[in-house]
Every structure is written in C-alpha cells, then in structure tokens.
Coordinates of C-alpha atoms in Angstrom, one line a residue:
Chain A
M1 CA 0.2 11.0 34.3
I2 CA -3.2 10.1 32.9
K3 CA -6.2 12.4 33.3
L4 CA -9.7 11.8 32.1
I5 CA -12.2 14.6 32.5
D6 CA -15.9 13.9 31.9
I7 CA -15.1 11.5 29.0
Q8 CA -18.0 10.3 27.0
E9 CA -17.6 7.7 24.2
T10 CA -20.2 6.8 21.7
Y11 CA -19.4 4.2 19.1
D12 CA -20.5 4.5 15.4
N13 CA -23.3 2.0 16.1
G14 CA -24.8 4.4 18.7
T15 CA -23.5 2.4 21.8
K16 CA -22.7 4.7 24.7
A17 CA -19.6 3.0 26.2
L18 CA -18.6 5.8 28.6
K19 CA -21.1 8.3 30.1
G20 CA -18.9 10.9 31.7
V21 CA -15.8 9.2 33.3
S22 CA -13.4 11.3 35.3
M23 CA -10.3 10.0 36.9
R24 CA -6.6 10.8 37.3
I25 CA -3.7 8.4 37.6
D26 CA -0.5 10.0 39.0
D27 CA 3.0 9.0 38.2
G28 CA 4.2 6.0 40.2
E29 CA 0.7 4.8 41.1
F30 CA -0.6 1.2 40.9
V31 CA -4.3 1.2 40.0
F32 CA -6.8 -1.6 39.4
L33 CA -9.6 -0.8 36.9
V34 CA -12.3 -3.2 37.6
G35 CA -15.8 -3.9 36.4
P36 CA -18.0 -6.5 34.7
S37 CA -17.8 -7.2 31.0
G38 CA -19.2 -4.4 28.9
S39 CA -18.8 -1.8 31.6
G40 CA -16.3 0.3 29.6
K41 CA -12.9 -0.9 30.9
S42 CA -11.6 -1.8 27.4
T43 CA -12.9 1.5 26.0
I44 CA -10.8 3.4 28.6
V45 CA -7.7 1.4 27.5
K46 CA -8.4 2.1 23.8
L47 CA -8.8 5.8 24.6
I48 CA -5.5 5.9 26.5
T49 CA -3.6 4.0 23.8
G50 CA -5.0 6.3 21.1
E51 CA -6.9 3.6 19.2
I52 CA -10.0 5.7 19.5
A53 CA -10.6 9.4 20.2
P54 CA -13.0 10.6 22.9
T55 CA -16.4 11.8 21.7
T56 CA -16.5 14.5 24.4
G57 CA -14.5 15.4 27.4
R58 CA -10.7 15.9 27.9
L59 CA -8.0 13.3 28.0
M60 CA -4.3 13.8 28.8
V61 CA -1.8 10.9 28.5
N62 CA 1.8 11.5 29.7
G63 CA 1.6 15.2 28.5
Y64 CA -0.2 14.4 25.2
N65 CA -3.6 16.1 24.8
M66 CA -5.5 13.2 23.2
N67 CA -8.3 15.6 22.0
T68 CA -5.9 17.4 19.7
I69 CA -3.2 14.9 19.1
H70 CA -2.0 14.7 15.5
P71 CA -1.9 11.1 14.0
R72 CA 1.9 11.6 13.5
Q73 CA 2.3 12.1 17.3
I74 CA 0.6 8.9 18.2
P75 CA 3.6 6.6 17.8
G76 CA 5.6 9.0 20.1
M77 CA 2.8 8.9 22.7
R78 CA 2.6 5.1 22.5
R79 CA 6.3 4.9 23.3
T80 CA 5.5 6.3 26.7
L81 CA 3.2 3.4 27.3
G82 CA 3.8 -0.4 27.6
V83 CA 0.7 -2.4 26.8
I84 CA 0.1 -6.0 28.0
F85 CA -2.7 -8.0 26.5
Q86 CA -4.7 -11.0 27.8
D87 CA -3.7 -13.0 24.8
F88 CA -0.1 -12.0 25.0
R89 CA 0.1 -10.9 21.3
L90 CA 3.6 -12.2 20.7
I91 CA 4.9 -12.6 17.2
E92 CA 4.9 -16.4 16.8
K93 CA 7.6 -16.6 14.2
K94 CA 10.1 -14.5 16.3
S95 CA 12.1 -15.7 19.2
V96 CA 11.8 -14.1 22.7
M97 CA 14.9 -12.0 21.9
E98 CA 13.5 -10.9 18.5
N99 CA 10.1 -10.1 20.0
L100 CA 11.8 -7.7 22.4
S101 CA 14.4 -6.3 20.0
F102 CA 12.0 -5.2 17.4
V103 CA 10.3 -3.0 20.0
M104 CA 13.7 -1.4 20.7
R105 CA 14.3 -1.0 16.9
V106 CA 11.0 1.0 16.8
V107 CA 12.7 3.7 18.9
G108 CA 15.9 3.5 16.9
A109 CA 18.0 1.7 19.5
S110 CA 21.4 0.4 18.3
P111 CA 22.3 -3.3 18.3
R112 CA 24.7 -2.6 21.2
E113 CA 21.9 -1.0 23.3
I114 CA 19.6 -3.9 22.4
A115 CA 22.2 -6.5 23.4
K116 CA 22.7 -4.8 26.7
R117 CA 19.1 -4.1 27.6
I118 CA 17.3 -7.3 26.8
P119 CA 19.2 -9.7 29.2
Y120 CA 18.6 -7.2 32.0
I121 CA 14.8 -7.1 31.2
L122 CA 14.6 -10.9 30.8
N123 CA 16.3 -11.3 34.2
L124 CA 13.8 -8.8 35.7
V125 CA 10.9 -10.9 34.6
G126 CA 12.5 -14.2 35.4
L127 CA 13.1 -15.5 31.9
E128 CA 16.9 -15.6 31.7
G129 CA 18.1 -18.4 29.4
K130 CA 14.9 -18.2 27.2
E131 CA 16.2 -15.7 24.7
H132 CA 16.1 -18.1 21.7
A133 CA 12.9 -19.8 22.5
L134 CA 9.8 -19.3 20.3
P135 CA 6.6 -18.3 22.0
S136 CA 5.0 -21.6 21.2
E137 CA 7.8 -23.3 23.2
L138 CA 6.8 -21.4 26.4
S139 CA 4.0 -21.9 28.9
G140 CA 1.2 -19.3 29.2
G141 CA 2.8 -17.7 32.3
E142 CA 6.2 -17.5 30.5
Q143 CA 4.5 -16.0 27.4
Q144 CA 2.9 -13.3 29.6
R145 CA 6.3 -12.6 31.1
V146 CA 7.7 -12.0 27.6
A147 CA 4.8 -9.7 27.0
I148 CA 5.6 -7.8 30.2
A149 CA 9.3 -7.7 29.2
R150 CA 8.2 -6.3 25.8
A151 CA 6.1 -3.6 27.5
L152 CA 9.0 -2.7 29.8
V153 CA 11.9 -2.8 27.3
N154 CA 11.7 0.8 26.2
N155 CA 11.4 2.0 29.8
P156 CA 7.9 3.5 29.5
C157 CA 6.3 5.8 32.1
V158 CA 3.1 3.7 32.3
I159 CA 2.3 0.0 31.9
I160 CA -1.3 -0.8 30.9
A161 CA -2.2 -4.4 31.5
D162 CA -5.5 -5.4 29.9
E163 CA -6.7 -8.5 31.6
P164 CA -3.1 -9.8 32.0
T165 CA -4.1 -12.9 33.9
G166 CA -7.2 -13.9 31.9
N167 CA -5.5 -16.9 30.3
L168 CA -3.6 -18.1 33.3
D169 CA -4.2 -20.4 36.3
P170 CA -4.4 -18.8 39.8
Q171 CA -0.8 -19.5 40.7
R172 CA 0.6 -18.0 37.5
S173 CA -1.8 -15.1 37.8
L174 CA -0.5 -14.3 41.3
E175 CA 3.1 -14.4 40.0
I176 CA 2.3 -12.0 37.2
M177 CA 0.6 -9.6 39.5
M178 CA 3.5 -9.7 41.9
L179 CA 5.8 -9.0 39.0
L180 CA 3.7 -6.0 38.1
E181 CA 3.8 -4.8 41.7
R182 CA 7.6 -5.2 41.6
I183 CA 7.8 -3.1 38.4
N184 CA 5.6 -0.5 40.1
R185 CA 8.0 -0.4 43.0
L186 CA 10.8 0.4 40.6
G187 CA 8.9 3.6 39.7
T188 CA 6.7 2.7 36.7
T189 CA 3.0 3.6 36.8
V190 CA 0.8 0.5 36.4
L191 CA -2.8 0.3 35.4
V192 CA -4.3 -3.2 35.6
V193 CA -7.6 -3.8 34.0
T194 CA -9.2 -7.0 35.4
H195 CA -12.4 -8.5 36.8
E196 CA -10.7 -11.1 39.0
K197 CA -11.8 -10.0 42.4
E198 CA -9.8 -12.5 44.4
L199 CA -6.6 -11.3 42.8
V200 CA -7.5 -7.6 43.4
N201 CA -8.4 -8.2 47.0
R202 CA -5.0 -9.8 47.7
F203 CA -3.3 -6.4 46.9
S204 CA -4.0 -3.3 48.9
K205 CA -4.0 -0.9 46.0
R206 CA -6.2 1.8 44.5
V207 CA -9.3 0.3 42.9
V208 CA -11.4 2.2 40.4
A209 CA -14.7 0.4 39.8
I210 CA -16.7 1.1 36.6
E211 CA -20.2 0.0 35.6
N212 CA -22.4 1.0 32.7
G213 CA -19.8 3.5 31.5
R214 CA -19.6 5.3 34.8
V215 CA -17.1 5.3 37.7
I216 CA -19.0 4.0 40.7
S217 CA -16.2 3.9 43.2
D218 CA -12.6 5.1 43.4
E219 CA -10.9 4.1 46.6
M220 CA -7.3 4.2 47.7
G221 CA -6.3 0.9 49.2
G222 CA -9.9 -0.2 48.4
Y223 CA -11.0 -3.6 47.4
Y224 CA -13.2 -5.2 44.8
S225 CA -16.2 -6.7 46.6
D226 CA -19.6 -8.0 45.5
E227 CA -21.1 -5.0 47.3
T228 CA -19.1 -2.5 45.2
I229 CA -20.2 -3.9 41.9
Chain B
M1 CA 19.9 6.4 15.8
R2 CA 17.8 5.8 12.7
Q3 CA 20.7 4.5 10.6
Y4 CA 20.4 1.2 12.4
N5 CA 16.9 0.7 11.0
T6 CA 17.6 0.6 7.2
G7 CA 19.7 -2.6 7.4
Y8 CA 17.2 -4.2 9.9
Q9 CA 14.2 -3.4 7.7
F10 CA 15.9 -4.7 4.6
K11 CA 16.8 -7.9 6.4
E12 CA 13.2 -8.2 7.7
G13 CA 11.9 -7.8 4.2
F14 CA 14.4 -10.4 2.8
H15 CA 13.5 -12.9 5.5
S16 CA 9.8 -12.4 5.0
I17 CA 10.1 -13.6 1.4
F18 CA 11.2 -17.0 2.6
A19 CA 8.9 -17.0 5.6
H20 CA 5.9 -16.6 3.3
G21 CA 7.4 -18.7 0.5
L22 CA 4.2 -19.7 -1.3
M23 CA 2.8 -16.1 -1.4
S24 CA 6.2 -14.8 -2.6
F25 CA 6.2 -17.4 -5.3
A26 CA 2.6 -16.3 -6.4
A27 CA 3.7 -12.7 -6.4
V28 CA 6.8 -13.4 -8.5
C29 CA 4.7 -15.4 -11.0
M30 CA 2.2 -12.5 -11.3
I31 CA 5.0 -10.0 -11.8
V32 CA 6.6 -12.3 -14.5
A33 CA 3.3 -12.6 -16.3
C34 CA 2.5 -8.9 -16.1
L35 CA 6.0 -7.9 -17.3
I36 CA 6.0 -10.4 -20.2
I37 CA 2.6 -9.1 -21.4
M38 CA 3.9 -5.5 -21.1
G39 CA 7.2 -6.4 -22.6
S40 CA 5.6 -8.1 -25.6
F41 CA 3.4 -5.1 -26.3
S42 CA 6.4 -2.8 -26.0
L43 CA 8.6 -4.9 -28.3
V44 CA 5.8 -5.1 -30.9
A45 CA 5.5 -1.3 -30.7
V46 CA 9.3 -0.7 -31.0
N47 CA 9.5 -3.0 -34.0
L48 CA 6.5 -1.5 -35.7
D49 CA 8.1 1.9 -35.1
N50 CA 11.4 0.7 -36.6
T51 CA 9.7 -0.8 -39.7
L52 CA 7.7 2.4 -40.2
G53 CA 10.9 4.4 -39.8
D54 CA 12.6 2.3 -42.5
L55 CA 9.7 2.8 -44.8
E56 CA 9.8 6.5 -44.0
A57 CA 13.5 6.6 -44.8
Q58 CA 12.7 5.3 -48.3
N59 CA 10.2 8.1 -48.9
E60 CA 11.1 10.5 -51.7
F61 CA 9.5 12.6 -54.3
T62 CA 10.3 13.6 -57.8
A63 CA 11.0 17.1 -59.1
Y64 CA 11.0 17.5 -63.0
I65 CA 13.5 19.9 -64.5
D66 CA 12.6 22.5 -67.1
D67 CA 13.9 21.2 -70.5
S68 CA 15.4 24.6 -71.3
L69 CA 18.0 24.4 -68.6
S70 CA 21.6 23.8 -69.4
E71 CA 23.8 21.3 -67.6
T72 CA 25.5 24.0 -65.5
E73 CA 22.1 25.5 -64.6
I74 CA 20.9 22.0 -63.5
Q75 CA 23.9 21.7 -61.2
K76 CA 23.1 25.1 -59.7
L77 CA 19.5 24.1 -59.3
Q78 CA 20.6 21.0 -57.4
S79 CA 22.6 23.0 -54.9
Q80 CA 19.6 25.3 -54.5
I81 CA 17.3 22.4 -53.7
E82 CA 19.9 20.8 -51.3
A83 CA 19.8 24.0 -49.3
I84 CA 16.0 23.7 -48.6
P85 CA 15.3 22.6 -45.0
N86 CA 14.2 19.0 -44.5
V87 CA 15.9 17.9 -47.8
S88 CA 18.2 15.0 -47.1
T89 CA 19.6 14.1 -50.5
V90 CA 19.1 15.2 -54.1
T91 CA 19.9 12.8 -56.9
F92 CA 19.9 13.9 -60.5
V93 CA 18.4 11.3 -62.9
S94 CA 18.8 12.0 -66.6
R95 CA 16.0 11.2 -69.1
E96 CA 18.2 8.4 -70.4
Q97 CA 18.6 6.9 -67.0
A98 CA 14.9 7.4 -66.3
L99 CA 14.0 5.4 -69.4
Q100 CA 16.4 2.6 -68.5
D101 CA 14.7 2.5 -65.1
Y102 CA 11.2 2.2 -66.7
I103 CA 12.4 -0.5 -69.0
Q104 CA 13.9 -2.4 -66.1
R105 CA 10.9 -2.0 -63.8
Y106 CA 8.4 -3.2 -66.3
S107 CA 10.6 -5.9 -68.0
D108 CA 8.5 -8.7 -66.5
S109 CA 5.1 -7.2 -67.5
E110 CA 3.0 -8.2 -70.5
N111 CA 3.6 -4.8 -72.1
S112 CA 7.3 -4.6 -71.7
D113 CA 7.8 -4.1 -75.4
L114 CA 5.9 -0.8 -75.2
F115 CA 8.8 0.7 -73.2
Q116 CA 11.5 -0.7 -75.4
S117 CA 10.3 1.5 -78.3
L118 CA 9.6 4.6 -76.2
P119 CA 11.7 7.6 -77.3
Q120 CA 13.7 9.2 -74.4
E121 CA 12.4 12.7 -75.3
V122 CA 9.1 11.9 -73.8
L123 CA 10.7 11.8 -70.4
R124 CA 12.3 14.8 -68.5
N125 CA 15.5 15.2 -66.5
R126 CA 14.5 15.0 -62.9
F127 CA 15.7 15.1 -59.3
Q128 CA 14.9 12.3 -56.8
I129 CA 14.6 14.1 -53.5
H130 CA 14.7 12.4 -50.1
V131 CA 13.4 14.1 -47.0
V132 CA 14.7 14.1 -43.4
S133 CA 11.2 14.1 -41.7
I134 CA 8.2 12.7 -43.5
E135 CA 6.0 14.8 -41.3
D136 CA 7.2 18.0 -43.0
I137 CA 7.1 16.7 -46.5
S138 CA 4.2 19.0 -47.6
S139 CA 6.1 22.2 -46.9
T140 CA 9.3 20.8 -48.5
V141 CA 7.3 20.0 -51.7
Q142 CA 5.9 23.5 -51.7
S143 CA 9.4 25.0 -51.3
V144 CA 10.8 22.9 -54.2
E145 CA 7.8 23.8 -56.4
Q146 CA 8.7 27.5 -56.0
V147 CA 12.3 27.0 -57.2
N148 CA 12.9 28.5 -60.7
G149 CA 13.7 25.8 -63.2
I150 CA 11.5 23.2 -61.6
A151 CA 8.7 22.4 -64.1
K152 CA 6.6 20.1 -61.9
V153 CA 6.8 18.1 -58.7
R154 CA 5.2 14.7 -58.1
A155 CA 4.8 13.6 -54.5
E156 CA 2.7 10.9 -52.9
L157 CA 1.6 13.0 -50.0
E158 CA -1.2 10.6 -49.0
I159 CA 1.3 7.8 -48.5
A160 CA 3.6 10.0 -46.5
Q161 CA 0.8 11.3 -44.3
G162 CA -0.5 7.7 -44.0
F163 CA 2.9 6.6 -42.5
V164 CA 2.8 9.5 -40.1
A165 CA -0.7 8.7 -39.0
V166 CA 0.0 4.9 -38.6
R167 CA 3.2 5.7 -36.6
N168 CA 1.4 8.2 -34.3
V169 CA -1.6 5.9 -33.7
A170 CA 0.7 2.9 -33.1
S171 CA 2.8 4.9 -30.6
A172 CA -0.3 6.2 -28.8
V173 CA -2.0 2.8 -28.6
A174 CA 1.2 1.1 -27.4
F175 CA 1.7 3.8 -24.7
I176 CA -1.9 3.6 -23.5
L177 CA -1.8 -0.2 -23.4
V178 CA 1.5 -0.3 -21.5
M179 CA 0.3 2.2 -19.0
L180 CA -3.0 0.4 -18.6
L181 CA -1.1 -2.9 -18.1
L182 CA 1.2 -1.2 -15.6
V183 CA -1.8 0.0 -13.5
I184 CA -3.5 -3.4 -13.8
S185 CA -0.2 -5.1 -12.8
L186 CA 0.1 -2.8 -9.8
F187 CA -3.4 -3.7 -8.5
I188 CA -2.9 -7.5 -9.2
I189 CA 0.4 -7.4 -7.3
A190 CA -1.1 -5.2 -4.5
N191 CA -3.8 -7.9 -4.0
T192 CA -1.3 -10.7 -4.0
I193 CA 0.8 -8.9 -1.5
K194 CA -2.3 -8.0 0.5
L195 CA -2.8 -11.8 1.1
T196 CA 0.7 -11.9 2.6
T197 CA 0.0 -8.8 4.6
F198 CA -3.4 -10.2 5.8
H199 CA -1.5 -13.0 7.6
R200 CA 0.6 -10.4 9.3
R201 CA -2.0 -7.9 10.3
E202 CA -1.7 -9.0 14.0
E203 CA 2.1 -8.4 13.7
I204 CA 1.4 -4.9 12.3
A205 CA -1.1 -4.1 15.1
I206 CA 1.5 -5.2 17.7
M207 CA 4.1 -2.9 16.1
K208 CA 1.7 0.0 16.0
M209 CA 0.8 -0.6 19.7
C210 CA 4.6 -0.5 20.5
G211 CA 4.9 2.9 19.0
A212 CA 6.2 2.0 15.5
T213 CA 5.6 4.7 12.9
N214 CA 3.8 3.8 9.7
W215 CA 7.1 4.2 7.7
F216 CA 8.9 1.9 10.1
I217 CA 6.3 -0.8 9.4
R218 CA 6.1 0.0 5.6
W219 CA 9.7 -0.3 4.7
P220 CA 10.2 -4.0 5.2
F221 CA 7.1 -4.6 3.1
I222 CA 8.4 -2.2 0.4
F223 CA 11.8 -3.9 0.4
E224 CA 10.1 -7.3 0.2
G225 CA 7.9 -6.1 -2.7
M226 CA 10.9 -4.5 -4.5
L227 CA 13.0 -7.7 -4.1
L228 CA 10.1 -9.8 -5.4
G229 CA 9.6 -7.3 -8.3
F230 CA 13.3 -7.5 -9.2
A231 CA 13.3 -11.3 -9.1
G232 CA 10.2 -11.3 -11.3
A233 CA 11.9 -8.8 -13.7
V234 CA 15.0 -11.0 -14.1
I235 CA 12.9 -14.1 -14.8
A236 CA 10.7 -12.2 -17.1
F237 CA 13.7 -10.8 -19.0
F238 CA 15.0 -14.3 -19.8
I239 CA 11.6 -15.6 -20.8
Q240 CA 11.0 -12.6 -23.0
W241 CA 14.4 -13.2 -24.6
G242 CA 13.4 -16.8 -25.4
I243 CA 10.0 -15.7 -26.8
Y244 CA 11.6 -13.0 -28.9
S245 CA 14.2 -15.3 -30.3
L246 CA 11.6 -17.8 -31.4
I247 CA 9.6 -15.0 -33.1
L248 CA 12.7 -13.6 -34.8
N249 CA 13.5 -17.1 -36.2
A250 CA 10.0 -17.6 -37.3
V251 CA 9.9 -14.3 -39.2
A252 CA 13.3 -14.9 -40.7
N253 CA 12.2 -18.3 -42.0
Y254 CA 8.8 -17.1 -43.4
G255 CA 9.2 -15.2 -46.7
G256 CA 5.9 -13.4 -46.4
L257 CA 7.1 -11.4 -43.4
Q258 CA 10.3 -10.2 -45.0
L259 CA 8.9 -6.6 -45.0
L260 CA 9.1 -6.6 -41.2
D261 CA 12.4 -5.4 -40.0
I262 CA 12.8 -7.1 -36.7
I263 CA 15.4 -5.6 -34.4
P264 CA 18.0 -8.2 -33.0
F265 CA 17.4 -8.8 -29.3
R266 CA 21.0 -7.8 -28.4
N267 CA 20.1 -4.2 -29.6
L268 CA 17.1 -4.1 -27.3
A269 CA 18.5 -6.1 -24.3
G270 CA 19.9 -3.1 -22.4
R271 CA 16.8 -1.0 -22.7
L272 CA 14.5 -3.9 -22.0
G273 CA 16.6 -5.0 -19.0
V274 CA 16.5 -1.5 -17.4
T275 CA 12.8 -1.1 -18.2
F276 CA 11.9 -4.5 -16.7
G277 CA 14.1 -3.9 -13.6
G278 CA 12.5 -0.5 -13.1
A279 CA 9.0 -1.7 -13.7
G280 CA 9.6 -4.7 -11.4
L281 CA 10.8 -2.5 -8.6
L282 CA 8.0 0.0 -9.2
I283 CA 5.3 -2.7 -9.3
G284 CA 6.7 -4.6 -6.3
G285 CA 7.3 -1.6 -4.1
G286 CA 4.1 0.3 -5.2
G287 CA 2.0 -2.9 -4.8
S288 CA 3.3 -3.3 -1.3
L289 CA 2.5 0.3 -0.4
L290 CA -1.0 -0.1 -1.7
A291 CA -1.4 -3.5 0.0
I292 CA -0.3 -2.4 3.5
R293 CA -2.3 0.9 3.5
K294 CA -5.5 -0.7 5.0
F295 CA -3.6 -2.6 7.7
L296 CA -1.9 0.5 9.1
Q297 CA -5.2 2.0 10.4
V298 CA -4.8 0.8 14.0

C-alpha cells in the first residue's frame, strides 16, 4: 500500500513541485497517474522510490515510513517495488537473461532459483527464446517487455511504470498496457504514470489527475479527458 | 543466500576488466608507475640504511690503559670492560702492536720516516672497544672512563652521533616520501577507475533502483581494482628487478661507489614482492572504493 498525506516537495532551487498531495493506493489496485509535463508526476515517483525525501507531509510505501526511513533500509524498501522506465534502462552489455538474473542476485537468490524463475517470467511477458539476446538486438516493445520482466522477477508488491509507452508506437503501447493489466490481475499493484490520454481512456481504471503539484481529480473507473486537465 | 554473491561479484569484477580493456590498461600502467617510484625510494632507503649500518658496525673507540698495570691486571680489566652493557668486543692492543699499526698506516706519507724512529714507550697499551648500538655510545664511553686502570678514553662521538642523525633523517624522509606517494597513487588510481565507473553510472543507478545495497555494488568494483592492482604489482616487481640489477652492475663496475654496500636483489625479492602485492591490492581496492563513492548517491 502507498499512502501520501499532504505531501509538499520543494527542490533546492526553490521550485515547488508538489503543493499538498494526498492519495492512497491499496494493494491490488491499478492506477493511472496522469497530468501534463511539469505537473509533479515524476516527483511522486521519485518520492515513492526513495530517490528524494518529502519536504513536508507523510509518506508510507509498503509499510516503510519514508519520512523516517534509514538510508540502509532503502534497498529493502526498493525490493518491494518494480520500476519500469520510459527509456527501458537495460544494461546494454548484458543479455536478457543477465539483465534479469542480476536483479535476483541483488536479493541473494541462488543460481537454481534464478534458472527456474527467469524462464517463467520471460514466458509471462512473451519473450520466450530471447534469453541470450542483447538489448540492442531487440525491438523497442521487446526491450520494454524485458524491463517489465526485470521489474517482476523478484515478485514485488507494486509495479511503478513511469511513462512506459513513451518510446513505443500505439500498437506496442497497447500491448504493454495489456501486459501490465494482466500482471495486475495476478495480484500485483500497478501504478502507471502517463500522459497518453487515448491509452488511459481505453482502460476503465482509477485515474488520478495532477496539475501544478496538486491532485485535481481522483476517480474510480474515471477517464482522462481534455475537460479534466 | 548471500554466499552465492561472492563468486558472482568476483566474476563480475573479472569480466569488467576485459569489458573496459583500455581503462584497465591505463589503471595498470598507473599502478606500475606508482609502485616503481615507491619501490625505488624504498630500495634506496633500505640500501642507505644498510650502508649506514655497516659503517656503524665499524665504529669503535679507544681506551688507554694505565702504564702501572701488570699483564694479569690488564686481563682482569678487559673482563671488566666486556661486562659493560652495549660493549660488543674488547681487543687488547699492545704498545708494540700500536706502533706497528702507525708505521703501516703512514708508510705511504711523506713523513713515514718519522714513525720509523719513534720509540714505542711514547705509546700506551690500549683496548679497541666495539659497541652494539651506536646510539648509546656516549653512556658506554662514560662507563669505561669510570673503570679503575683506564687512563684515558678517546672516542669520536660527533661521528657516531652523525651516523645516528643521518640514519634517523634518512628513515623519516623515506617513510614520509613513501606514504606521500602511496596517498598520491591512491588518488591517481581512484581518478583512473572513476573514468571506468563514469561509463557505468547508469548501470549503478539501475542496480540501486532494483534494491541493490551499496556493498553489493561496490564489491565487483573492489575486486576489479584489486585484480588490476595485483597485476600492476607483478609487472612492477619484474621491472623493478631489472632496474635494480642495472644499478647494481653499474655500482659494481664503478670504483668510486665501492663505499656503497648494495644488497643483492635476491635478499630483497621476498619483502619487495609482498610489499608490492600488498600495496597493489590496497591501491587498487582503495582506489575503487574512493572512485565509486560519488556514483552510489542515487
């Protein structure tokens, strides 16, 4: 569960990125976080992943109090999350298998566990047979699937996808979103940060709209329309 | 489950050396250069210390015996002096022997005939006394002076103290220089490895985002640095060996430097190898630790 209570975030240069954001994402939910560029979406992601600390307000992420979390606890907290980025962020010199296995190494998984888990995950994201390919040998959609597989491989409670379809064509974007919906149906909480309204409107999910650092709408089964933003 | 990680991290560190071949080559070259400079200073210091030690070992002073003492009393006196702390050996030199020594020593000088006609009565029986530690020679001289039957003591205390001062200064300067070079090497290596690390900052950021602890990320870099450091140490050892042998030959062939007592390389190889190996591991591992510090703040 993720809970933000009256979060304000002011950067060192004085920019007020968030001006009192409150929201709660329960276990098993699928949530779209939408808003224009500079609205504060990425700041929320950075707060949840522990890259920055809230200036004021309270933030809880999967049982961790982010206001009082010790730096040593951050790796443990991050293992409860799976993060997907717009630019995939795969390690270019490592194969698909190695990109996934090092994430399992991080949590101390044995070679046997790794050998068992990775084929299952690759099958889940539709990349069976691509274990030994390098990221540069894959299409954009396939690379994003590897990124999703990497986010999933340690079985996290929450998947955070930050503009996961930003570098993909509409058809691949739809496939990725359907994959995330499937993962959500398997029980994982999914938070998708996007500004692609057509895509959001195709799924009847909870949509939290943010603008100028404030939540301006939060509707279950809502949609992302020009009137909302 | 952590036991699986050590092998993995070592393997990652090892692979990384070849994956960033040019940088690894640059780092090894820097380590070799730093170790040779440090090694050369250390070897000069060790040899200087050895030469001074030899000169120290030759240091002695003379105690003149009262003319009234009989042969038996002189023998007792010798035993008495031998019992004084810091006295290494006591050699009795009769006045006849002393005169012979004078004649021999000055046989090449213009006034050699002066000594030929010198009556032996002008000289006294004496003891040539060697000391264990030159640093304590003053107190030893005082103790010998107080022994009944010793008429006079002649000791070149300034020379003895000069040796001690030179040795202490040389040791201190060598220690400071080697430490200074070690720190400089550490920073040079840290900066070289930082260039490697800079290319991998994205990889580190990804690892951090996946929940890797700082130590999980550090270890492959430390192993990589240690391996590079060790490789540099091995190369530096053989180059140092070559340089040392050349210098040794040059000194042996040049008469003017006969005073220098150069230690054969085989006598130093063990210590030098261990020191280079240790320094290489320390510089490589420590340099990696310093280099990666900045990139872990994600």
